[in-house]
Short mmCIF file of C-alpha atoms and ligand atoms in Angstrom, two decimals:
data_model
loop_
_atom_site.label_atom_id
_atom_site.label_comp_id
_atom_site.label_asym_id
_atom_site.label_seq_id
_atom_site.Cartn_x
_atom_site.Cartn_y
_atom_site.Cartn_z
CA MET A 1 32.27 73.80 54.07
CA THR A 2 28.52 74.23 54.29
CA ALA A 3 26.60 76.67 52.09
CA ALA A 4 26.30 79.15 54.96
CA HIS A 5 30.08 79.39 55.29
CA ARG A 6 31.14 79.65 51.68
CA PRO A 7 31.08 82.76 49.55
CA PHE A 8 28.39 82.71 46.84
CA ILE A 9 29.74 81.39 43.51
CA PRO A 10 28.55 83.71 40.74
CA ILE A 11 27.74 82.43 37.23
CA ALA A 12 30.22 84.92 35.70
CA LYS A 13 33.07 87.08 36.96
CA PRO A 14 34.90 89.63 34.76
CA LEU A 15 38.64 89.80 35.51
CA ILE A 16 40.10 93.32 35.52
CA GLY A 17 43.65 93.70 36.87
CA ASP A 18 46.20 96.44 37.44
CA GLU A 19 47.38 96.39 33.80
CA GLU A 20 43.87 97.22 32.58
CA LYS A 21 43.61 100.07 35.10
CA ARG A 22 47.02 101.46 34.13
CA ALA A 23 46.21 101.19 30.41
CA VAL A 24 42.94 103.08 30.86
CA MET A 25 44.67 105.87 32.80
CA GLU A 26 47.26 106.17 30.03
CA VAL A 27 44.52 106.68 27.45
CA LEU A 28 42.75 109.25 29.63
CA ASP A 29 46.03 111.13 30.12
CA SER A 30 46.76 111.05 26.38
CA GLY A 31 43.62 112.98 25.50
CA GLN A 32 42.89 110.52 22.62
CA LEU A 33 39.44 109.41 23.79
CA ALA A 34 37.77 108.27 20.55
CA GLN A 35 39.04 105.62 18.13
CA GLY A 36 42.79 105.97 17.68
CA ALA A 37 46.16 104.27 18.07
CA ARG A 38 45.07 101.88 20.88
CA THR A 39 42.21 100.59 18.73
CA GLU A 40 44.60 99.99 15.81
CA ALA A 41 47.05 98.17 18.08
CA PHE A 42 44.27 95.99 19.54
CA GLU A 43 43.01 95.18 16.02
CA ARG A 44 46.46 93.94 14.99
CA VAL A 45 46.89 91.74 18.07
CA PHE A 46 43.38 90.29 17.80
CA ALA A 47 43.74 89.57 14.06
CA ASP A 48 46.97 87.65 14.80
CA TYR A 49 45.24 85.75 17.61
CA ILE A 50 42.45 84.56 15.29
CA GLY A 51 44.85 84.01 12.38
CA VAL A 52 43.34 86.46 9.89
CA THR A 53 44.64 89.53 8.03
CA HIS A 54 42.14 92.09 9.29
CA ALA A 55 40.27 92.95 12.48
CA ILE A 56 37.94 95.94 12.76
CA GLY A 57 37.05 97.16 16.26
CA VAL A 58 33.50 98.33 16.98
CA ASN A 59 31.51 99.29 20.08
CA SER A 60 29.62 96.00 20.71
CA GLY A 61 29.17 92.47 19.43
CA THR A 62 25.80 93.56 18.08
CA ALA A 63 27.55 96.33 16.11
CA ALA A 64 30.00 93.74 14.74
CA LEU A 65 27.09 91.66 13.38
CA ILE A 66 25.29 94.65 11.82
CA VAL A 67 28.45 96.09 10.21
CA ALA A 68 29.50 92.64 8.89
CA LEU A 69 26.05 92.01 7.38
CA GLN A 70 26.05 95.44 5.71
CA ALA A 71 29.60 94.97 4.42
CA HIS A 72 28.34 91.80 2.70
CA GLY A 73 25.53 93.82 1.13
CA VAL A 74 22.68 92.37 3.22
CA GLY A 75 19.63 94.64 3.02
CA PRO A 76 15.85 94.74 2.46
CA GLY A 77 14.48 91.69 0.61
CA ASP A 78 17.40 89.48 1.59
CA GLU A 79 17.20 86.38 3.77
CA VAL A 80 19.88 85.33 6.24
CA ILE A 81 19.81 81.75 7.52
CA THR A 82 20.58 81.35 11.20
CA THR A 83 19.79 79.38 14.36
CA PRO A 84 16.69 79.91 16.52
CA PHE A 85 18.68 79.01 19.66
CA SER A 86 20.91 81.98 20.50
CA PHE A 87 21.00 85.37 22.14
CA ILE A 88 18.48 87.72 20.49
CA ALA A 89 21.17 89.94 18.84
CA THR A 90 21.90 87.14 16.34
CA ALA A 91 18.47 87.70 14.79
CA THR A 92 17.84 91.39 15.57
CA SER A 93 21.07 92.37 13.79
CA ILE A 94 19.58 90.81 10.62
CA VAL A 95 16.30 92.68 11.18
CA ALA A 96 18.28 95.92 11.76
CA CYS A 97 19.63 95.60 8.19
CA GLY A 98 16.07 95.32 6.81
CA ALA A 99 16.56 91.62 6.01
CA THR A 100 14.63 88.57 7.22
CA PRO A 101 16.05 85.93 9.54
CA VAL A 102 15.32 82.39 8.30
CA PHE A 103 15.73 79.77 11.00
CA VAL A 104 16.85 76.16 10.70
CA ASP A 105 16.80 73.80 13.66
CA ILE A 106 19.84 72.86 15.72
CA ASP A 107 21.84 69.66 16.15
CA PRO A 108 21.00 68.11 19.55
CA PHE A 109 24.69 67.15 19.97
CA ASP A 110 26.10 70.69 20.19
CA LEU A 111 22.94 72.87 20.07
CA ASN A 112 24.32 74.67 16.99
CA LEU A 113 22.80 75.17 13.52
CA ASP A 114 22.46 71.75 11.85
CA PRO A 115 24.26 71.94 8.46
CA GLY A 116 22.16 68.99 7.21
CA LEU A 117 19.08 71.24 7.27
CA LEU A 118 20.71 74.17 5.51
CA GLU A 119 20.14 73.34 1.86
CA ASP A 120 16.33 73.02 2.25
CA ALA A 121 16.19 76.56 3.70
CA ILE A 122 18.06 78.23 0.83
CA THR A 123 15.98 80.31 -1.62
CA ASP A 124 16.75 82.82 -4.39
CA ASN A 125 16.68 85.52 -1.70
CA THR A 126 19.27 83.91 0.56
CA LYS A 127 22.24 86.23 0.89
CA ALA A 128 24.13 84.90 3.89
CA VAL A 129 24.37 82.12 6.47
CA MET A 130 25.07 83.06 10.08
CA PRO A 131 25.95 80.13 12.36
CA VAL A 132 26.52 80.82 16.07
CA HIS A 133 29.24 79.04 18.03
CA LEU A 134 26.99 78.78 21.06
CA PHE A 135 28.58 78.56 24.52
CA GLY A 136 32.03 78.44 22.85
CA HIS A 137 31.41 75.11 21.06
CA PRO A 138 32.20 75.30 17.33
CA ALA A 139 29.30 74.95 14.92
CA ARG A 140 30.19 72.62 12.00
CA VAL A 141 31.46 75.65 10.15
CA ALA A 142 33.79 73.84 7.70
CA GLU A 143 30.77 72.00 6.25
CA ILE A 144 28.72 75.20 6.26
CA ARG A 145 31.53 77.02 4.46
CA GLU A 146 31.56 74.47 1.63
CA ILE A 147 27.84 74.99 1.05
CA CYS A 148 28.30 78.79 1.13
CA GLU A 149 31.18 78.64 -1.35
CA ASP A 150 29.22 76.42 -3.77
CA LEU A 151 26.23 78.77 -3.72
CA GLU A 152 28.15 82.06 -3.40
CA LEU A 153 26.56 82.96 -0.08
CA ALA A 154 28.27 85.09 2.54
CA LEU A 155 29.33 83.27 5.71
CA ILE A 156 29.13 85.38 8.86
CA GLU A 157 30.12 83.64 12.09
CA ASP A 158 28.54 84.86 15.31
CA ALA A 159 31.61 84.07 17.42
CA ALA A 160 30.50 86.35 20.30
CA GLN A 161 31.01 83.44 22.74
CA ALA A 162 33.95 81.72 21.07
CA HIS A 163 37.23 83.66 21.44
CA GLY A 164 40.00 81.14 20.77
CA ALA A 165 37.76 78.14 20.02
CA GLU A 166 38.97 75.89 17.18
CA HIS A 167 37.47 73.64 14.51
CA ALA A 168 39.26 71.65 11.82
CA GLY A 169 42.59 73.08 13.02
CA ARG A 170 41.64 76.75 12.76
CA ARG A 171 40.34 79.43 15.08
CA LEU A 172 36.68 80.33 14.79
CA GLY A 173 36.12 83.67 13.12
CA SER A 174 38.58 82.69 10.35
CA PHE A 175 36.16 80.54 8.29
CA GLY A 176 34.00 83.45 7.16
CA THR A 177 33.58 86.97 8.50
CA GLY A 178 33.89 86.60 12.29
CA CYS A 179 31.98 88.71 14.81
CA PHE A 180 33.11 88.79 18.44
CA SER A 181 31.72 90.49 21.55
CA PHE A 182 33.75 91.82 24.48
CA TYR A 183 30.79 92.31 26.83
CA PRO A 184 31.93 91.92 30.50
CA THR A 185 30.70 88.32 30.92
CA LYS A 186 32.40 86.98 27.74
CA ASN A 187 35.70 85.04 27.84
CA MET A 188 37.52 88.40 27.58
CA THR A 189 36.21 91.94 27.87
CA THR A 190 36.81 95.54 26.87
CA GLY A 191 33.82 96.82 28.88
CA GLU A 192 31.36 97.11 25.99
CA GLY A 193 33.01 96.29 22.66
CA GLY A 194 33.18 94.05 19.63
CA ILE A 195 35.37 93.18 16.65
CA ILE A 196 35.04 91.82 13.10
CA THR A 197 37.68 89.44 11.68
CA THR A 198 38.26 88.68 8.00
CA ASP A 199 40.85 87.71 5.38
CA ASP A 200 38.90 89.58 2.70
CA ASP A 201 40.46 93.00 1.93
CA GLU A 202 37.26 94.39 0.43
CA VAL A 203 35.04 93.26 3.32
CA ALA A 204 37.54 94.82 5.75
CA ARG A 205 37.58 98.09 3.78
CA LEU A 206 33.76 98.26 3.79
CA CYS A 207 33.58 97.46 7.54
CA ARG A 208 35.96 100.35 8.27
CA ILE A 209 33.83 102.73 6.21
CA ILE A 210 30.45 101.54 7.58
CA ARG A 211 31.55 101.78 11.23
CA ASN A 212 32.44 105.45 10.66
CA HIS A 213 29.23 106.95 9.19
CA GLY A 214 29.86 105.38 5.79
CA GLN A 215 32.59 107.90 4.97
CA GLU A 216 35.86 107.15 3.24
CA GLN A 217 36.63 110.81 2.72
CA ARG A 218 35.65 113.18 5.48
CA TYR A 219 32.01 114.40 5.16
CA ARG A 220 31.40 112.49 1.95
CA HIS A 221 29.06 109.52 2.54
CA ASP A 222 29.15 106.87 -0.17
CA TYR A 223 27.69 104.16 2.06
CA PHE A 224 25.08 104.01 4.78
CA GLY A 225 26.83 103.79 8.12
CA LEU A 226 26.39 104.96 11.69
CA ASN A 227 28.75 105.47 14.61
CA TRP A 228 29.90 101.93 15.47
CA ARG A 229 33.46 102.98 16.41
CA MET A 230 35.43 101.43 19.26
CA GLN A 231 36.84 103.82 21.89
CA ASP A 232 40.54 103.74 22.76
CA VAL A 233 39.74 103.26 26.47
CA ASN A 234 38.00 100.01 25.59
CA ALA A 235 40.76 98.94 23.18
CA ALA A 236 43.35 99.54 25.94
CA ILE A 237 41.44 97.17 28.25
CA GLY A 238 41.24 94.63 25.41
CA LEU A 239 44.98 94.81 24.74
CA ALA A 240 45.73 94.07 28.41
CA GLN A 241 43.27 91.13 28.30
CA MET A 242 45.08 89.58 25.32
CA ASP A 243 47.94 88.61 27.67
CA HIS A 244 45.48 86.46 29.63
CA ILE A 245 42.88 85.10 27.21
CA GLU A 246 44.66 81.80 26.56
CA GLY A 247 45.32 81.17 30.27
CA TRP A 248 41.67 81.93 31.02
CA ASN A 249 40.42 79.68 28.18
CA ASN A 250 42.62 76.84 29.45
CA ALA A 251 41.26 77.35 32.99
CA ARG A 252 37.68 77.20 31.66
CA ILE A 253 38.48 74.00 29.74
CA ALA A 254 40.10 72.42 32.83
CA ASN A 255 37.12 73.40 35.01
CA ALA A 256 34.71 71.96 32.42
CA GLU A 257 36.67 68.70 32.20
CA ALA A 258 36.63 68.37 35.99
CA LEU A 259 32.89 69.10 36.16
CA SER A 260 32.16 66.52 33.45
CA ARG A 261 34.27 63.93 35.26
CA LEU A 262 32.49 64.53 38.58
CA ILE A 263 28.88 65.18 37.56
CA ARG A 264 26.89 61.95 37.27
CA SER A 265 23.27 62.97 37.74
CA VAL A 266 22.64 65.09 34.62
CA GLU A 267 23.61 65.28 30.94
CA THR A 268 26.86 67.26 30.61
CA PRO A 269 28.05 69.17 27.50
CA ARG A 270 29.59 67.14 24.70
CA VAL A 271 32.62 68.18 22.67
CA ARG A 272 33.08 67.00 19.12
CA GLU A 273 36.32 65.07 18.51
CA GLY A 274 39.06 67.44 17.31
CA ASP A 275 37.20 70.62 18.34
CA ARG A 276 38.38 73.11 20.96
CA HIS A 277 35.34 74.20 23.00
CA VAL A 278 36.26 77.28 25.12
CA PHE A 279 33.31 76.96 27.52
CA HIS A 280 31.94 80.46 27.56
CA GLN A 281 29.15 78.55 29.27
CA TYR A 282 29.12 75.07 30.80
CA THR A 283 25.57 74.03 30.06
CA VAL A 284 23.91 70.87 31.35
CA ARG A 285 20.49 69.58 30.31
CA LEU A 286 17.72 69.00 32.83
CA PRO A 287 14.49 68.16 31.04
CA GLY A 288 11.62 68.22 33.52
CA ASN A 289 13.10 69.56 36.75
CA ARG A 290 15.25 72.57 35.84
CA ASP A 291 13.48 75.16 38.00
CA ALA A 292 13.70 73.05 41.15
CA VAL A 293 17.39 72.33 40.54
CA GLN A 294 18.13 76.01 39.91
CA ALA A 295 16.41 76.96 43.18
CA ALA A 296 18.33 74.27 45.10
CA LEU A 297 21.64 75.52 43.62
CA GLN A 298 20.81 79.09 44.66
CA GLU A 299 20.03 77.83 48.15
CA ALA A 300 23.45 76.10 48.22
CA GLY A 301 25.22 79.33 47.19
CA ILE A 302 25.77 78.54 43.50
CA GLY A 303 24.71 80.91 40.74
CA SER A 304 23.29 79.46 37.52
CA ALA A 305 21.48 80.83 34.46
CA VAL A 306 19.26 79.70 31.61
CA HIS A 307 20.78 80.44 28.19
CA TYR A 308 18.17 80.82 26.70
CA PRO A 309 14.66 80.24 28.05
CA ILE A 310 12.75 81.34 24.92
CA PRO A 311 13.92 80.32 21.43
CA ILE A 312 14.19 83.32 19.11
CA HIS A 313 11.27 82.26 16.88
CA HIS A 314 8.95 82.37 19.93
CA GLN A 315 10.08 85.81 21.12
CA PRO A 316 7.25 88.38 21.18
CA ILE A 317 9.10 90.62 18.68
CA MET A 318 9.35 87.71 16.19
CA GLN A 319 5.62 86.83 16.24
CA GLN A 320 5.03 88.31 12.77
CA LEU A 321 7.21 85.53 11.35
CA GLY A 322 4.41 83.16 12.42
CA PHE A 323 6.28 80.26 14.01
CA GLY A 324 4.09 78.23 16.41
CA GLU A 325 4.90 75.41 18.82
CA GLY A 326 6.85 72.60 17.19
CA SER A 327 8.38 74.74 14.39
CA PHE A 328 11.94 73.92 15.54
CA PRO A 329 11.50 71.07 18.03
CA VAL A 330 15.18 70.57 18.94
CA ALA A 331 15.63 74.26 19.78
CA GLU A 332 12.38 74.28 21.75
CA ALA A 333 13.41 71.21 23.78
CA ALA A 334 16.82 72.78 24.46
CA ALA A 335 15.24 76.03 25.69
CA ASP A 336 13.19 73.98 28.18
CA ALA A 337 16.14 71.92 29.47
CA VAL A 338 19.39 73.94 29.52
CA LEU A 339 21.06 75.26 32.66
CA SER A 340 24.49 76.94 32.73
CA LEU A 341 26.72 76.35 35.77
CA PRO A 342 29.74 78.44 36.82
CA VAL A 343 32.89 77.50 34.84
CA HIS A 344 34.83 80.80 34.88
CA PRO A 345 38.59 81.01 35.58
CA SER A 346 38.11 82.36 39.14
CA LEU A 347 36.80 79.00 40.37
CA GLY A 348 39.17 77.00 42.57
CA PRO A 349 39.30 73.17 42.55
CA GLU A 350 37.19 73.08 45.72
CA ASP A 351 34.52 75.27 44.05
CA VAL A 352 34.38 72.85 41.11
CA GLU A 353 34.04 69.87 43.47
CA TYR A 354 31.34 71.65 45.46
CA ILE A 355 29.35 72.52 42.30
CA ALA A 356 29.54 68.90 41.05
CA ALA A 357 28.67 67.41 44.46
CA THR A 358 25.72 69.78 44.82
CA ILE A 359 24.36 68.96 41.35
CA ASN A 360 24.73 65.24 42.08
CA ARG A 361 22.76 65.75 45.31
CA VAL A 362 19.92 67.96 44.01
CA ALA A 363 19.37 66.65 40.47
CA THR A 364 18.32 63.20 39.39
CA ARG A 365 18.10 61.98 35.83
C1 PLP B 1 26.89 88.63 23.54
C2 PLP B 1 26.33 88.14 22.25
C3 PLP B 1 26.02 89.00 21.19
C4 PLP B 1 26.00 90.50 21.33
O1 PLP B 1 27.15 91.06 21.82
P1 PLP B 1 27.07 92.48 22.61
O2 PLP B 1 28.48 92.84 22.79
O3 PLP B 1 26.35 92.21 23.90
O4 PLP B 1 26.32 93.43 21.74
C5 PLP B 1 25.63 88.45 19.98
N1 PLP B 1 25.52 87.13 19.82
C6 PLP B 1 25.76 86.26 20.82
C7 PLP B 1 25.64 84.80 20.56
C8 PLP B 1 26.16 86.74 22.07
O5 PLP B 1 26.39 85.87 23.06
#
């Protein structure tokens, strides 16, 4: 089919079915609209899925990061080491706790925090390390965990894009304190929503207190907290999505494998041996001609997106940190080259072939 005859292929497509609609109606009919039994049920199912003892539902992935940082005692004067190549919430959640984000450059292989650069960035003020499993590809979190254990630093995984991804035989979000997002474009959704995963009883207890105004007893506030609670309507959607997440992840992986087999004209994403990459994004690299290729894809009826065009250390709100050009060269080169193509479970085999054929036609190495 020609571009004029095919429906536009969007970069993302949330999947909401009849079960989600029925589950939401049940919650509305029950009159339990705030955090209640559905949230508890969702927490249990999600904790089992990740392979941890506790999951704490909150109202966004950003909330998950802030609550997790505060549960680990991160506050003013503390430094948290993270990647400069991520969505802004990775760094602004640290700033929201009064702490300072300290960036280390990324590994060009997987575009995730390079553990080899970690030790040089650690100071007496370092409180935590926050790797991001960008696009659903695991950061080298087993190595990072060893360093954190040796130095008694908290390990907080930004797993907002990595539901069900695996490294060293375990699900991400089970190495340290895991933070997931259920925003509509993620691998599964609750509408807005997020969750924290942990095996640590004390961290879990603190997360539950902090998400509910810092109160353990009603109207007595021993900790600083705000309203980060999940709503039961959102938890009900999440519960229905749990029946599908593995099928959807497998569809993403199959689509990504087909794209990588068919695409010849650009650099395709790499997967480290033994890792399970869940392809929240399928991101190719186009140094030099990205804008022209993106326009040609649009013309051919294929959505694409740049994740992310500006590295965090160059964002206007981070200027006071004083990082100029060349501060983190691998992240800066990635920001100039990356382009995400559709990989979501709604693609049919002919969509995948059309995307690959179009890229091969419009992009040249
Ligand atoms: C989506 C995302 C977040 C924030 O999640 P929200 O639910 O949108 O608040 C944080 N970090 C990364 C890497 C993300 O992709």
